[in-house]
GROMACS .gro file of C-alpha atoms in nm:
model
  226
    1UNK     CA    1  -1.493  -2.141  -0.927
    2UNK     CA    2  -1.718  -2.321  -1.176
    3UNK     CA    3  -1.807  -2.183  -1.519
    4UNK     CA    4  -2.043  -2.334  -1.772
    5UNK     CA    5  -2.105  -2.238  -2.136
    6UNK     CA    6  -2.461  -2.340  -2.229
    7UNK     CA    7  -2.391  -2.275  -2.598
    8UNK     CA    8  -2.117  -2.533  -2.629
    9UNK     CA    9  -2.195  -2.747  -2.326
   10UNK     CA   10  -1.840  -2.706  -2.200
   11UNK     CA   11  -1.770  -2.675  -1.829
   12UNK     CA   12  -1.459  -2.543  -1.661
   13UNK     CA   13  -1.369  -2.561  -1.294
   14UNK     CA   14  -1.098  -2.342  -1.143
   15UNK     CA   15  -0.969  -2.417  -0.797
   16UNK     CA   16  -0.668  -2.315  -0.588
   17UNK     CA   17  -0.605  -2.595  -0.340
   18UNK     CA   18  -0.441  -2.354  -0.097
   19UNK     CA   19  -0.714  -2.092  -0.123
   20UNK     CA   20  -0.614  -1.726  -0.148
   21UNK     CA   21  -0.260  -1.808  -0.032
   22UNK     CA   22  -0.208  -2.012  -0.348
   23UNK     CA   23  -0.369  -1.731  -0.546
   24UNK     CA   24  -0.111  -1.485  -0.414
   25UNK     CA   25   0.172  -1.729  -0.488
   26UNK     CA   26   0.041  -1.759  -0.844
   27UNK     CA   27   0.032  -1.380  -0.884
   28UNK     CA   28   0.391  -1.340  -0.759
   29UNK     CA   29   0.546  -1.643  -0.930
   30UNK     CA   30   0.739  -1.433  -1.183
   31UNK     CA   31   0.871  -1.194  -0.918
   32UNK     CA   32   1.119  -1.229  -0.634
   33UNK     CA   33   0.935  -1.243  -0.300
   34UNK     CA   34   1.092  -1.075   0.004
   35UNK     CA   35   0.958  -1.356   0.224
   36UNK     CA   36   0.902  -1.714   0.107
   37UNK     CA   37   0.542  -1.758   0.220
   38UNK     CA   38   0.254  -1.510   0.194
   39UNK     CA   39   0.124  -1.367   0.520
   40UNK     CA   40  -0.218  -1.516   0.590
   41UNK     CA   41  -0.464  -1.375   0.841
   42UNK     CA   42  -0.823  -1.472   0.901
   43UNK     CA   43  -1.107  -1.404   1.141
   44UNK     CA   44  -1.468  -1.510   1.188
   45UNK     CA   45  -1.707  -1.316   1.411
   46UNK     CA   46  -2.082  -1.244   1.409
   47UNK     CA   47  -2.132  -1.432   1.080
   48UNK     CA   48  -1.859  -1.227   0.911
   49UNK     CA   49  -1.557  -1.414   0.771
   50UNK     CA   50  -1.243  -1.226   0.669
   51UNK     CA   51  -0.949  -1.383   0.486
   52UNK     CA   52  -0.644  -1.189   0.368
   53UNK     CA   53  -0.320  -1.308   0.211
   54UNK     CA   54  -0.038  -1.070   0.118
   55UNK     CA   55   0.321  -1.085   0.006
   56UNK     CA   56   0.588  -0.825  -0.079
   57UNK     CA   57   0.822  -0.866  -0.374
   58UNK     CA   58   1.113  -0.669  -0.519
   59UNK     CA   59   0.875  -0.513  -0.773
   60UNK     CA   60   0.743  -0.157  -0.775
   61UNK     CA   61   0.372  -0.195  -0.842
   62UNK     CA   62   0.098  -0.303  -0.603
   63UNK     CA   63  -0.174  -0.557  -0.677
   64UNK     CA   64  -0.489  -0.585  -0.468
   65UNK     CA   65  -0.769  -0.825  -0.557
   66UNK     CA   66  -1.080  -0.807  -0.342
   67UNK     CA   67  -1.390  -1.022  -0.310
   68UNK     CA   68  -1.714  -1.003  -0.117
   69UNK     CA   69  -1.915  -1.325  -0.097
   70UNK     CA   70  -1.695  -1.457  -0.380
   71UNK     CA   71  -1.789  -1.161  -0.604
   72UNK     CA   72  -1.489  -0.978  -0.745
   73UNK     CA   73  -1.516  -0.620  -0.617
   74UNK     CA   74  -1.278  -0.480  -0.877
   75UNK     CA   75  -1.347  -0.122  -0.767
   76UNK     CA   76  -1.264  -0.200  -0.403
   77UNK     CA   77  -1.493  -0.079  -0.127
   78UNK     CA   78  -1.503  -0.049   0.249
   79UNK     CA   79  -1.318  -0.377   0.308
   80UNK     CA   80  -1.024  -0.255   0.097
   81UNK     CA   81  -1.026   0.086   0.266
   82UNK     CA   82  -1.009  -0.079   0.608
   83UNK     CA   83  -0.726  -0.305   0.495
   84UNK     CA   84  -0.514  -0.019   0.359
   85UNK     CA   85  -0.567   0.191   0.670
   86UNK     CA   86  -0.470  -0.093   0.904
   87UNK     CA   87  -0.167  -0.183   0.692
   88UNK     CA   88  -0.032   0.172   0.706
   89UNK     CA   89  -0.099   0.205   1.078
   90UNK     CA   90   0.055  -0.131   1.172
   91UNK     CA   91   0.376  -0.088   0.974
   92UNK     CA   92   0.420   0.271   1.091
   93UNK     CA   93   0.383   0.154   1.451
   94UNK     CA   94   0.625  -0.136   1.408
   95UNK     CA   95   0.889   0.069   1.231
   96UNK     CA   96   0.866   0.351   1.485
   97UNK     CA   97   0.898   0.105   1.771
   98UNK     CA   98   1.199  -0.062   1.606
   99UNK     CA   99   1.357   0.280   1.536
  100UNK     CA  100   1.372   0.206   1.164
  101UNK     CA  101   1.250   0.547   1.045
  102UNK     CA  102   1.547   0.752   1.166
  103UNK     CA  103   1.713   0.747   0.822
  104UNK     CA  104   1.412   0.921   0.667
  105UNK     CA  105   1.503   1.240   0.859
  106UNK     CA  106   1.154   1.332   0.965
  107UNK     CA  107   0.973   1.227   0.648
  108UNK     CA  108   0.647   1.044   0.708
  109UNK     CA  109   0.561   0.717   0.539
  110UNK     CA  110   0.273   0.720   0.295
  111UNK     CA  111   0.041   0.440   0.192
  112UNK     CA  112   0.202   0.413  -0.150
  113UNK     CA  113   0.543   0.352   0.011
  114UNK     CA  114   0.407   0.068   0.221
  115UNK     CA  115   0.219  -0.099  -0.064
  116UNK     CA  116   0.498  -0.078  -0.322
  117UNK     CA  117   0.570  -0.430  -0.447
  118UNK     CA  118   0.285  -0.579  -0.243
  119UNK     CA  119   0.033  -0.830  -0.373
  120UNK     CA  120  -0.277  -0.891  -0.163
  121UNK     CA  121  -0.601  -1.084  -0.192
  122UNK     CA  122  -0.888  -0.977   0.035
  123UNK     CA  123  -1.196  -1.194   0.075
  124UNK     CA  124  -1.488  -1.115   0.305
  125UNK     CA  125  -1.814  -1.299   0.352
  126UNK     CA  126  -2.106  -1.125   0.522
  127UNK     CA  127  -2.481  -1.187   0.557
  128UNK     CA  128  -2.616  -0.876   0.378
  129UNK     CA  129  -2.366  -0.731   0.132
  130UNK     CA  130  -2.445  -0.394  -0.023
  131UNK     CA  131  -2.286  -0.335  -0.361
  132UNK     CA  132  -2.254  -0.011  -0.552
  133UNK     CA  133  -2.337  -0.008  -0.922
  134UNK     CA  134  -2.500  -0.265  -1.145
  135UNK     CA  135  -2.176  -0.457  -1.190
  136UNK     CA  136  -2.137  -0.501  -0.810
  137UNK     CA  137  -1.782  -0.376  -0.842
  138UNK     CA  138  -1.763  -0.203  -0.504
  139UNK     CA  139  -1.864  -0.308  -0.153
  140UNK     CA  140  -2.057  -0.037   0.032
  141UNK     CA  141  -2.122  -0.181   0.381
  142UNK     CA  142  -1.985   0.095   0.605
  143UNK     CA  143  -1.936  -0.134   0.905
  144UNK     CA  144  -1.689  -0.352   0.713
  145UNK     CA  145  -1.422  -0.082   0.713
  146UNK     CA  146  -1.394  -0.084   1.093
  147UNK     CA  147  -1.422  -0.461   1.120
  148UNK     CA  148  -1.146  -0.524   0.868
  149UNK     CA  149  -0.926  -0.246   1.010
  150UNK     CA  150  -0.948  -0.384   1.363
  151UNK     CA  151  -0.880  -0.743   1.262
  152UNK     CA  152  -0.591  -0.663   1.028
  153UNK     CA  153  -0.421  -0.434   1.281
  154UNK     CA  154  -0.440  -0.696   1.555
  155UNK     CA  155  -0.319  -0.985   1.340
  156UNK     CA  156  -0.040  -0.792   1.166
  157UNK     CA  157   0.094  -0.651   1.491
  158UNK     CA  158   0.120  -1.004   1.627
  159UNK     CA  159   0.277  -1.134   1.307
  160UNK     CA  160   0.549  -0.867   1.299
  161UNK     CA  161   0.634  -0.930   1.663
  162UNK     CA  162   0.662  -1.304   1.603
  163UNK     CA  163   0.851  -1.273   1.271
  164UNK     CA  164   1.103  -0.990   1.309
  165UNK     CA  165   1.317  -1.115   1.020
  166UNK     CA  166   1.031  -1.086   0.772
  167UNK     CA  167   0.922  -0.755   0.921
  168UNK     CA  168   1.268  -0.603   0.876
  169UNK     CA  169   1.285  -0.712   0.511
  170UNK     CA  170   0.947  -0.550   0.446
  171UNK     CA  171   1.056  -0.239   0.636
  172UNK     CA  172   1.371  -0.213   0.423
  173UNK     CA  173   1.164  -0.224   0.106
  174UNK     CA  174   0.930   0.044   0.242
  175UNK     CA  175   1.218   0.276   0.338
  176UNK     CA  176   1.363   0.244  -0.013
  177UNK     CA  177   1.024   0.332  -0.161
  178UNK     CA  178   0.993   0.636   0.066
  179UNK     CA  179   1.342   0.758  -0.026
  180UNK     CA  180   1.265   0.723  -0.396
  181UNK     CA  181   0.939   0.917  -0.354
  182UNK     CA  182   1.113   1.198  -0.163
  183UNK     CA  183   1.393   1.214  -0.422
  184UNK     CA  184   1.139   1.233  -0.705
  185UNK     CA  185   0.951   1.508  -0.522
  186UNK     CA  186   1.270   1.708  -0.467
  187UNK     CA  187   1.364   1.670  -0.832
  188UNK     CA  188   1.022   1.801  -0.939
  189UNK     CA  189   1.053   2.095  -0.702
  190UNK     CA  190   1.398   2.176  -0.842
  191UNK     CA  191   1.265   2.176  -1.198
  192UNK     CA  192   0.973   2.398  -1.100
  193UNK     CA  193   1.202   2.639  -0.919
  194UNK     CA  194   1.433   2.654  -1.220
  195UNK     CA  195   1.136   2.728  -1.444
  196UNK     CA  196   1.029   3.005  -1.209
  197UNK     CA  197   1.377   3.160  -1.225
  198UNK     CA  198   1.374   3.148  -1.603
  199UNK     CA  199   1.069   3.370  -1.615
  200UNK     CA  200   1.235   3.612  -1.373
  201UNK     CA  201   1.025   3.567  -1.059
  202UNK     CA  202   0.961   3.335  -0.768
  203UNK     CA  203   0.625   3.275  -0.599
  204UNK     CA  204   0.529   3.466  -0.288
  205UNK     CA  205   0.800   3.641  -0.088
  206UNK     CA  206   1.091   3.444  -0.237
  207UNK     CA  207   1.357   3.612  -0.452
  208UNK     CA  208   1.701   3.498  -0.561
  209UNK     CA  209   2.009   3.715  -0.521
  210UNK     CA  210   2.110   3.882  -0.847
  211UNK     CA  211   2.452   4.008  -0.734
  212UNK     CA  212   2.752   3.804  -0.847
  213UNK     CA  213   3.018   3.989  -0.647
  214UNK     CA  214   3.023   3.849  -0.288
  215UNK     CA  215   3.154   4.184  -0.160
  216UNK     CA  216   2.814   4.336  -0.220
  217UNK     CA  217   2.608   4.040  -0.096
  218UNK     CA  218   2.485   3.963   0.255
  219UNK     CA  219   2.319   3.655   0.403
  220UNK     CA  220   2.047   3.709   0.667
  221UNK     CA  221   1.933   3.428   0.896
  222UNK     CA  222   1.593   3.512   1.043
  223UNK     CA  223   1.318   3.335   1.233
  224UNK     CA  224   0.946   3.346   1.167
  225UNK     CA  225   0.763   3.509   0.878
  226UNK     CA  226   1.025   3.773   0.799
   0.00000   0.00000   0.00000
């Protein structure tokens, strides 16, 4: 990346020798990575070049930087949508196959669980990019979503099969994120239910027992909408 200031005549050149892999390592340098090297996948087909580097850390926030023809698409776009979709699908498939979701007791993984602590850099190069907005902050080429999704799914599936140790570390992080999300949801529901009781009513057909003496209370177990 080369920048020039015509007012002062100063020039600055920024370059990561290792490309987007080095960029990801720079972004995660103050965190603790779950795997020592970022995952790097790339593909070139029909004049379209896709490069993606990603790494999970012990952090809780996700970072995704995306580029199209070296333009920073800070609002994302179809290439980012395809990446997220493939990421969720690939890790769900791997974790189901490895029987790693049994501890979630039927809860489904969500995209936010999978991307917690993940840093990714997505770079695509295509012949006729279509940007949305004057700032070119979002890629709009509809075909890029499917292209990126297909490539990422194929490459990640192969990577997880070839690197089970890394895959299990990532899966452990994802399961922890899912448990935390479910616990937070249950806590919110408990607070809402308590608030509903305080005003003396529950939504819909629900009602709490008001009798304190167990001699005058009965418990009915029913099926269906009873």
